[in-house]
XYZ file of C-alpha atoms in Angstrom:
519
model
C 48.402 23.319 -4.614
C 50.149 20.107 -6.177
C 52.120 17.726 -4.375
C 55.521 17.417 -4.794
C 55.599 13.424 -5.210
C 59.428 13.251 -5.372
C 59.268 14.640 -1.665
C 57.054 11.926 -0.202
C 58.701 9.624 2.386
C 57.149 6.412 3.328
C 58.026 5.406 7.163
C 57.787 1.940 8.069
C 57.430 0.558 11.423
C 58.097 -3.202 12.761
C 58.721 -6.020 11.055
C 57.179 -6.811 7.756
C 54.487 -9.005 9.379
C 53.136 -6.096 10.553
C 52.886 -3.958 7.859
C 52.119 -0.623 9.457
C 53.419 2.512 7.497
C 53.410 6.558 8.080
C 52.762 8.535 5.612
C 54.407 12.149 6.010
C 53.623 14.634 2.465
C 55.968 17.175 2.898
C 54.822 20.484 0.960
C 57.836 23.153 0.274
C 59.551 21.940 3.640
C 56.241 21.646 5.344
C 55.099 18.541 6.902
C 51.136 18.043 6.598
C 49.996 16.375 9.621
C 46.138 14.928 10.187
C 44.202 16.818 13.231
C 44.748 15.779 16.526
C 42.855 13.029 18.180
C 41.293 15.299 20.704
C 40.956 18.058 18.158
C 38.731 15.862 15.098
C 36.557 12.977 15.515
C 37.820 10.405 13.784
C 35.885 8.581 10.910
C 33.446 5.277 12.398
C 35.518 2.671 10.505
C 38.770 4.397 8.772
C 40.159 2.195 6.932
C 43.749 2.131 8.540
C 42.319 0.612 12.286
C 40.707 -3.014 12.688
C 38.486 -4.265 15.588
C 39.725 -5.488 18.600
C 38.159 -8.789 18.365
C 39.053 -8.940 15.097
C 35.955 -8.659 13.545
C 32.634 -6.481 13.921
C 32.152 -7.738 17.788
C 29.997 -10.014 19.242
C 26.306 -10.520 19.771
C 27.107 -9.119 22.861
C 28.966 -5.925 22.050
C 25.750 -5.205 19.495
C 23.302 -5.434 22.367
C 24.701 -3.221 24.580
C 25.939 -0.958 22.031
C 22.244 -0.605 21.497
C 21.033 -0.028 24.969
C 24.444 2.141 25.231
C 23.612 4.351 22.423
C 21.185 6.670 22.997
C 22.290 7.875 26.777
C 25.720 8.334 25.222
C 26.700 12.354 24.905
C 30.148 12.944 24.704
C 31.020 14.356 21.259
C 34.083 11.672 19.905
C 31.397 8.617 19.458
C 28.449 10.241 21.187
C 25.289 7.899 18.978
C 28.055 6.344 16.597
C 28.671 3.582 19.618
C 29.405 0.170 17.725
C 29.324 -3.330 18.619
C 33.003 -2.793 17.585
C 33.847 -0.375 19.627
C 32.882 -1.812 22.689
C 34.771 -4.865 21.915
C 37.778 -2.637 22.232
C 36.101 -1.224 24.944
C 36.025 -4.995 26.593
C 39.605 -4.930 25.759
C 40.417 -1.943 28.269
C 38.330 -3.388 30.776
C 39.509 -7.023 31.001
C 43.612 -5.487 31.056
C 42.250 -3.475 34.382
C 40.451 -6.520 35.481
C 43.815 -8.607 35.212
C 45.800 -5.777 36.750
C 42.919 -5.655 40.047
C 42.616 -2.615 39.376
C 39.100 -0.837 39.999
C 36.358 0.936 37.847
C 38.128 3.633 38.594
C 40.872 2.895 36.673
C 39.096 1.516 33.600
C 37.138 4.646 33.673
C 40.364 7.324 33.646
C 41.597 4.683 30.712
C 38.473 4.180 28.963
C 38.170 8.025 28.842
C 41.316 8.238 27.186
C 40.977 5.732 24.766
C 37.420 7.408 23.822
C 39.289 11.112 23.303
C 42.229 9.968 21.581
C 40.785 7.430 19.168
C 37.379 7.039 18.759
C 37.703 2.952 20.063
C 39.217 2.932 16.710
C 42.390 0.598 17.145
C 44.920 2.430 14.414
C 47.062 0.304 12.789
C 47.988 2.806 10.329
C 49.203 6.428 12.403
C 47.356 9.436 12.069
C 49.190 11.982 14.139
C 52.649 11.630 14.008
C 53.557 8.299 14.680
C 50.574 8.025 17.327
C 49.305 3.848 17.085
C 46.526 2.231 18.678
C 43.699 2.763 20.960
C 45.987 5.505 23.232
C 47.378 7.365 20.215
C 50.728 5.552 22.003
C 53.775 6.716 19.980
C 56.939 4.700 19.465
C 59.317 7.244 19.787
C 58.185 8.688 22.724
C 59.089 5.192 24.329
C 55.480 3.823 25.043
C 56.269 0.597 22.829
C 57.549 -0.857 19.320
C 54.406 -0.862 16.817
C 53.407 -4.064 17.519
C 52.702 -3.455 21.105
C 51.186 -0.623 20.628
C 48.322 -1.883 18.711
C 48.075 -4.579 21.267
C 45.161 -3.526 23.219
C 46.769 -5.649 26.709
C 49.409 -4.272 25.940
C 48.295 -0.391 25.443
C 46.199 -0.414 28.211
C 49.101 -1.830 30.175
C 51.439 0.775 29.240
C 48.627 3.594 30.534
C 48.216 2.673 33.668
C 51.621 1.936 33.792
C 51.743 5.388 33.684
C 49.046 6.441 36.020
C 50.628 4.173 39.194
C 54.042 6.160 38.363
C 53.004 9.907 37.825
C 50.380 8.717 40.446
C 51.817 6.869 43.341
C 50.468 5.345 46.067
C 46.775 5.736 44.526
C 46.085 8.819 44.260
C 44.700 8.181 41.140
C 41.650 7.054 42.951
C 40.797 10.640 43.332
C 40.425 13.694 41.661
C 38.735 14.520 38.639
C 39.329 12.268 35.358
C 40.008 14.578 32.771
C 43.235 16.222 34.679
C 44.758 12.823 35.788
C 44.358 11.787 31.691
C 46.281 14.342 30.812
C 48.880 14.164 32.994
C 49.366 10.883 31.611
C 48.875 11.395 28.226
C 50.041 15.338 27.875
C 47.867 15.908 25.373
C 47.999 19.394 23.455
C 43.978 19.653 24.116
C 44.000 18.847 27.924
C 39.971 19.828 27.901
C 38.941 17.235 25.821
C 39.086 14.567 28.300
C 36.408 15.470 30.491
C 34.103 15.652 28.150
C 34.538 11.626 27.658
C 34.471 10.678 31.312
C 30.423 10.629 31.268
C 30.554 8.035 28.223
C 33.271 6.134 29.218
C 31.371 5.533 32.468
C 28.474 4.216 30.859
C 30.370 1.920 29.444
C 32.533 0.543 32.011
C 29.457 0.433 34.195
C 28.019 -2.010 31.242
C 31.243 -3.906 31.037
C 32.171 -4.578 34.309
C 30.048 -7.856 35.454
C 31.199 -9.837 32.697
C 34.280 -7.723 30.427
C 36.195 -11.347 31.575
C 33.570 -13.929 30.496
C 32.083 -13.125 27.188
C 33.618 -14.875 24.349
C 34.525 -14.265 20.661
C 31.609 -15.773 19.815
C 29.353 -13.350 22.373
C 28.247 -16.623 24.609
C 28.054 -15.113 28.242
C 29.287 -16.967 31.598
C 27.669 -14.949 34.746
C 30.180 -13.288 36.580
C 28.587 -12.861 39.222
C 27.712 -15.333 42.327
C 24.963 -17.994 41.720
C 21.525 -18.849 42.732
C 22.766 -19.948 46.582
C 20.440 -23.095 47.777
C 18.812 -22.928 50.967
C 20.597 -24.639 54.178
C 20.251 -28.032 55.429
C 17.583 -28.144 57.137
C 15.117 -26.215 55.432
C 13.469 -23.283 57.240
C 9.765 -23.019 57.177
C 7.392 -20.557 56.863
C 7.458 -17.010 54.803
C 10.784 -15.163 54.168
C 13.028 -18.108 55.777
C 14.151 -19.903 52.628
C 17.157 -18.009 50.501
C 15.971 -18.527 46.799
C 18.553 -16.733 45.807
C 21.819 -14.177 46.678
C 23.720 -12.482 44.055
C 26.207 -9.623 44.141
C 24.562 -7.032 41.450
C 26.314 -5.693 37.556
C 25.130 -2.046 39.733
C 28.393 -0.901 41.919
C 27.648 0.719 45.148
C 24.583 2.539 45.459
C 24.625 6.380 47.675
C 20.983 8.603 48.279
C 19.739 9.203 45.110
C 19.245 5.799 44.219
C 15.574 4.697 44.531
C 15.318 0.508 43.469
C 12.278 -1.471 42.011
C 11.770 -4.931 40.794
C 9.692 -6.308 37.451
C 9.763 -8.298 34.431
C 11.071 -5.499 31.875
C 12.122 -8.108 29.253
C 9.191 -10.071 29.523
C 11.353 -13.771 30.444
C 9.082 -14.318 33.327
C 11.756 -13.278 35.827
C 11.704 -10.115 38.197
C 14.379 -7.765 36.649
C 16.423 -5.058 39.274
C 15.800 -1.169 37.972
C 17.368 1.804 40.210
C 16.559 4.954 39.103
C 18.524 7.808 39.937
C 16.914 11.163 39.838
C 19.835 13.444 40.519
C 23.677 13.630 40.547
C 24.101 11.701 36.718
C 26.141 13.318 33.739
C 22.659 13.915 31.479
C 21.124 15.922 33.640
C 17.886 13.660 33.318
C 16.538 10.955 35.671
C 18.103 7.991 34.470
C 17.482 4.468 34.990
C 18.904 1.117 34.452
C 17.673 -2.247 34.351
C 19.506 -5.428 35.388
C 18.762 -8.975 34.365
C 16.923 -11.095 36.845
C 18.061 -13.842 34.479
C 21.458 -13.690 34.923
C 21.579 -13.348 38.325
C 21.291 -9.850 38.340
C 25.144 -10.431 36.359
C 24.129 -8.516 32.435
C 22.394 -5.028 32.068
C 19.017 -5.031 29.895
C 18.912 -0.896 29.824
C 20.640 2.359 30.441
C 18.976 5.465 29.645
C 18.006 9.012 30.624
C 14.208 9.112 30.839
C 12.270 11.984 29.637
C 11.964 13.537 32.802
C 14.144 16.226 34.108
C 16.436 15.668 37.523
C 14.157 14.811 40.445
C 15.326 14.695 44.029
C 14.195 13.266 47.613
C 10.628 14.965 47.057
C 9.989 12.588 44.748
C 8.805 9.067 45.215
C 8.986 6.121 42.117
C 7.403 3.059 41.369
C 7.179 0.298 38.479
C 3.839 -0.778 37.417
C 2.441 -1.610 33.953
C 0.082 1.770 33.956
C -0.889 1.272 30.631
C -1.787 -2.651 30.428
C 0.858 -3.091 27.449
C 2.530 -5.800 29.052
C 5.879 -3.523 29.923
C 6.223 -1.612 33.310
C 6.262 2.153 33.138
C 8.164 4.310 35.660
C 5.490 6.031 38.436
C 7.208 9.554 39.711
C 5.712 10.999 42.198
C 6.777 14.403 42.945
C 5.034 15.336 46.535
C 6.174 19.157 47.549
C 6.971 22.140 45.468
C 5.191 21.812 42.735
C 3.688 24.292 40.864
C 0.136 23.042 41.345
C 1.140 23.182 44.716
C -0.527 19.626 45.149
C 1.017 16.243 45.012
C 1.906 15.601 41.726
C 2.073 12.448 39.485
C 4.111 11.380 35.966
C 3.845 8.165 33.970
C 6.840 7.388 31.657
C 6.493 5.253 29.332
C 8.146 1.557 29.584
C 7.525 0.500 25.996
C 8.840 3.658 25.039
C 12.302 2.901 26.702
C 10.967 5.880 29.413
C 11.376 8.511 26.420
C 7.238 9.592 26.746
C 4.852 10.750 29.284
C 1.640 8.856 29.567
C 0.322 11.335 32.780
C 1.691 14.124 33.989
C -1.084 15.687 36.299
C -1.725 17.335 39.466
C -3.617 14.767 42.267
C -6.399 15.446 44.252
C -4.305 15.371 47.140
C -2.338 18.109 48.811
C 1.105 18.680 49.266
C 2.807 15.429 51.191
C 5.783 15.002 52.557
C 7.909 12.021 54.074
C 5.660 10.877 56.310
C 4.141 9.291 53.267
C 5.013 6.731 51.182
C 3.701 5.922 47.804
C 2.729 2.494 45.819
C 0.536 1.940 42.775
C -2.207 -1.064 42.908
C -5.993 -1.752 42.271
C -7.789 -0.364 45.040
C -11.012 -1.031 43.643
C -10.974 -3.532 41.301
C -12.092 -1.523 38.567
C -8.928 -2.738 36.410
C -7.128 0.393 36.345
C -3.945 1.105 38.970
C -4.135 3.740 41.750
C -2.491 5.636 43.730
C -2.016 3.883 46.816
C -0.858 6.851 49.463
C 0.339 5.750 53.261
C 1.134 8.246 56.584
C 3.323 6.407 58.922
C 4.322 9.084 61.126
C 1.987 12.095 62.351
C -1.717 10.389 62.082
C -4.357 11.570 64.487
C -5.105 7.892 64.960
C -1.861 7.523 66.148
C -1.883 4.526 63.318
C -1.097 3.741 59.202
C -3.407 5.818 57.269
C -3.745 4.850 53.469
C -5.623 6.845 51.501
C -6.497 5.545 47.544
C -6.304 7.828 44.866
C -7.907 6.814 41.671
C -6.493 6.033 38.844
C -9.276 6.359 36.189
C -10.062 9.736 37.165
C -6.736 10.703 36.019
C -6.334 10.448 40.219
C -8.845 13.546 40.555
C -10.788 11.525 43.159
C -10.158 9.649 46.851
C -11.806 6.089 46.513
C -13.269 6.739 50.149
C -12.185 7.655 53.264
C -8.891 7.179 54.687
C -8.164 3.564 55.974
C -6.641 3.404 59.395
C -4.989 0.404 59.475
C -3.850 -1.721 62.591
C -0.259 -1.081 61.819
C 0.923 1.667 64.924
C 2.761 4.990 63.472
C 6.083 5.309 63.467
C 9.986 5.890 62.053
C 11.698 3.508 60.333
C 8.908 1.474 59.257
C 8.035 0.993 55.089
C 5.021 0.466 53.827
C 4.079 -1.195 50.377
C 0.816 -2.420 48.925
C 0.785 -6.265 47.426
C -2.292 -8.791 46.871
C -0.261 -10.529 49.790
C -3.858 -13.692 49.504
C -5.007 -13.302 45.671
C -8.294 -12.420 46.443
C -7.506 -9.560 44.396
C -7.867 -6.661 47.309
C -4.360 -5.119 47.912
C -3.083 -5.877 50.868
C -0.977 -3.807 53.109
C 2.937 -5.042 53.682
C 4.696 -3.473 56.308
C 8.915 -3.904 56.869
C 10.220 -2.864 60.163
C 14.407 -3.262 59.345
C 15.711 -2.599 62.764
C 14.009 -1.804 66.242
C 12.743 -5.533 66.234
C 12.473 -7.666 69.552
C 14.190 -10.464 67.752
C 16.363 -8.432 66.334
C 15.820 -9.194 62.739
C 13.514 -7.419 59.565
C 10.275 -8.014 60.398
C 7.281 -8.538 58.294
C 3.313 -7.588 59.029
C 0.789 -8.223 56.245
C -2.840 -6.732 56.704
C -6.000 -8.233 55.029
C -7.185 -5.376 52.567
C -10.323 -7.373 52.138
C -10.529 -6.281 56.089
C -9.857 -2.574 56.039
C -6.758 -3.224 56.937
C -7.426 -4.015 60.278
C -6.444 -8.250 60.156
C -3.115 -9.338 60.159
C -2.613 -11.858 57.286
C 1.194 -12.993 58.635
C 3.551 -11.500 61.307
C 6.785 -13.014 60.279
C 10.569 -12.400 61.773
C 12.577 -12.830 58.807
C 16.032 -14.847 57.680
C 17.196 -11.356 57.401
C 19.354 -9.825 60.043
C 18.347 -5.920 61.395
C 18.992 -3.883 58.198
C 19.262 -0.277 58.139
C 19.543 3.036 55.163
C 22.241 1.124 53.482
C 18.908 -1.772 52.640
C 15.792 -1.527 50.381
C 13.351 -4.390 50.743
C 11.379 -4.566 47.580
C 8.379 -7.253 47.495
C 8.325 -9.572 43.452
C 7.259 -12.843 42.912
C 10.937 -14.601 42.130
C 9.604 -17.781 41.824
C 6.595 -17.570 40.277
C 4.460 -19.571 42.878
C 1.761 -16.556 43.264
C 3.608 -15.617 46.883
C 5.066 -12.343 47.033
C 9.044 -12.351 47.831
C 10.728 -10.357 50.140
C 13.981 -9.151 48.048
C 16.174 -7.131 50.058
C 18.854 -5.274 47.909
C 22.302 -3.748 50.307
C 23.370 -1.355 48.120
C 26.365 -0.305 50.294
C 28.906 -1.621 52.757
C 28.734 -5.275 51.312
C 31.539 -7.429 51.113
C 31.755 -7.851 47.232
C 31.603 -3.823 47.017
C 28.638 -4.471 44.560
C 24.911 -4.084 45.677
C 24.120 -7.068 46.779
C 20.418 -8.953 46.296
C 18.852 -11.471 48.936
C 15.772 -13.126 48.133
C 13.355 -14.533 50.745
C 10.843 -16.437 49.479
C 7.140 -16.262 50.686
């Protein structure tokens, strides 16, 4: 059907400087409208829109878009995440922070903007007179056309409506989708919930540095800097704080396991968070935080090839295939199809998308009495699985069994070793080469219940069959508990393992916090 051009009406909004137009094509007395933003995906780069940063986004925006793209699962953006869209998201997050509101407010705002505009800042109306990231309408009192395409104004307009409709901070609880719907009053209320996981990913990536990235893409770390040791300088292992910082990870629950390794080859240990369950993708997910920025920026967040894992699994990070990239080792202790303890190793070089090993081991089912780490226990150049039983042993000592990696974990490396460490609850155990003799030593950490009232560390010499003590230290760290994970890493590259204490919840900053004590 031909369009009667004499009946086409061109509506102009704002001053001559704005040049924003709405074209309504009327046919036989009816109006032809484009689909509602909640129904149809907005094109990736629609002509009547502009980047929120006045360009295609910064180099930092491009990096973040590349890191997140494979993990995006929503219908509006998904794998089409671009630097320009990250720039718009950054503007929203910055506006939320300037209001002094928390991450949930940013997730609500970003969920809405993703659903309404796919994070395209529309200068031209695509549905009635809707404009900008939030598709707010001048005719409905949201603001002038000039204001609604300003990211800060539009975000604050959304936040004002949210706070008005959810007084007393009631927006801080409840499902994301219905809250967005009540604020926006969309004709398609179910559309918002589908985009909430993507919004959460983006907010998590941007929150730490949203207010510090410049137009040129340079970033000033938003996290607290390295903290120098107090004077006088304490002596001995684990007495001196090499670093203390809030990370860019929000509070972490029991679904998160932590490790440290140099992910990007810059000689700085990075913090890896593994989430086995309770995530939107339904996969085991990995997030890596950059140690070189005092854990203030994100290096990677991705769903892995593994399905969900749970409390029956233990996690470690090690370079299994000697390619220079840390790999993820997942040990399922029980509930396996084989009836054995099983090991899966996921390739770090593939961003954890490929399995290197998936096998039942020689070990029968294990349980919470066992802790696992990875080390070369028999000096054959191949990493082995080290299983330490910390309670319930016949000897009443911690007993250690090494499972040979060269045999694909089908053989034991000798009988179990009875250590000099008494078996007891609350002990954390790992294997590391403390004295650089090419033999893994046993490092035990007692987090609480010590005579000193401090977190205490003991190191048993691997070359002596774990009978000789190399160190027994009351650290500078006060007693810790289940909110803390204690990790080993060589933070300052001096050849001595350092102690990283990560407090996952209950911190003053509201973020997971890391303290590094020099070994």
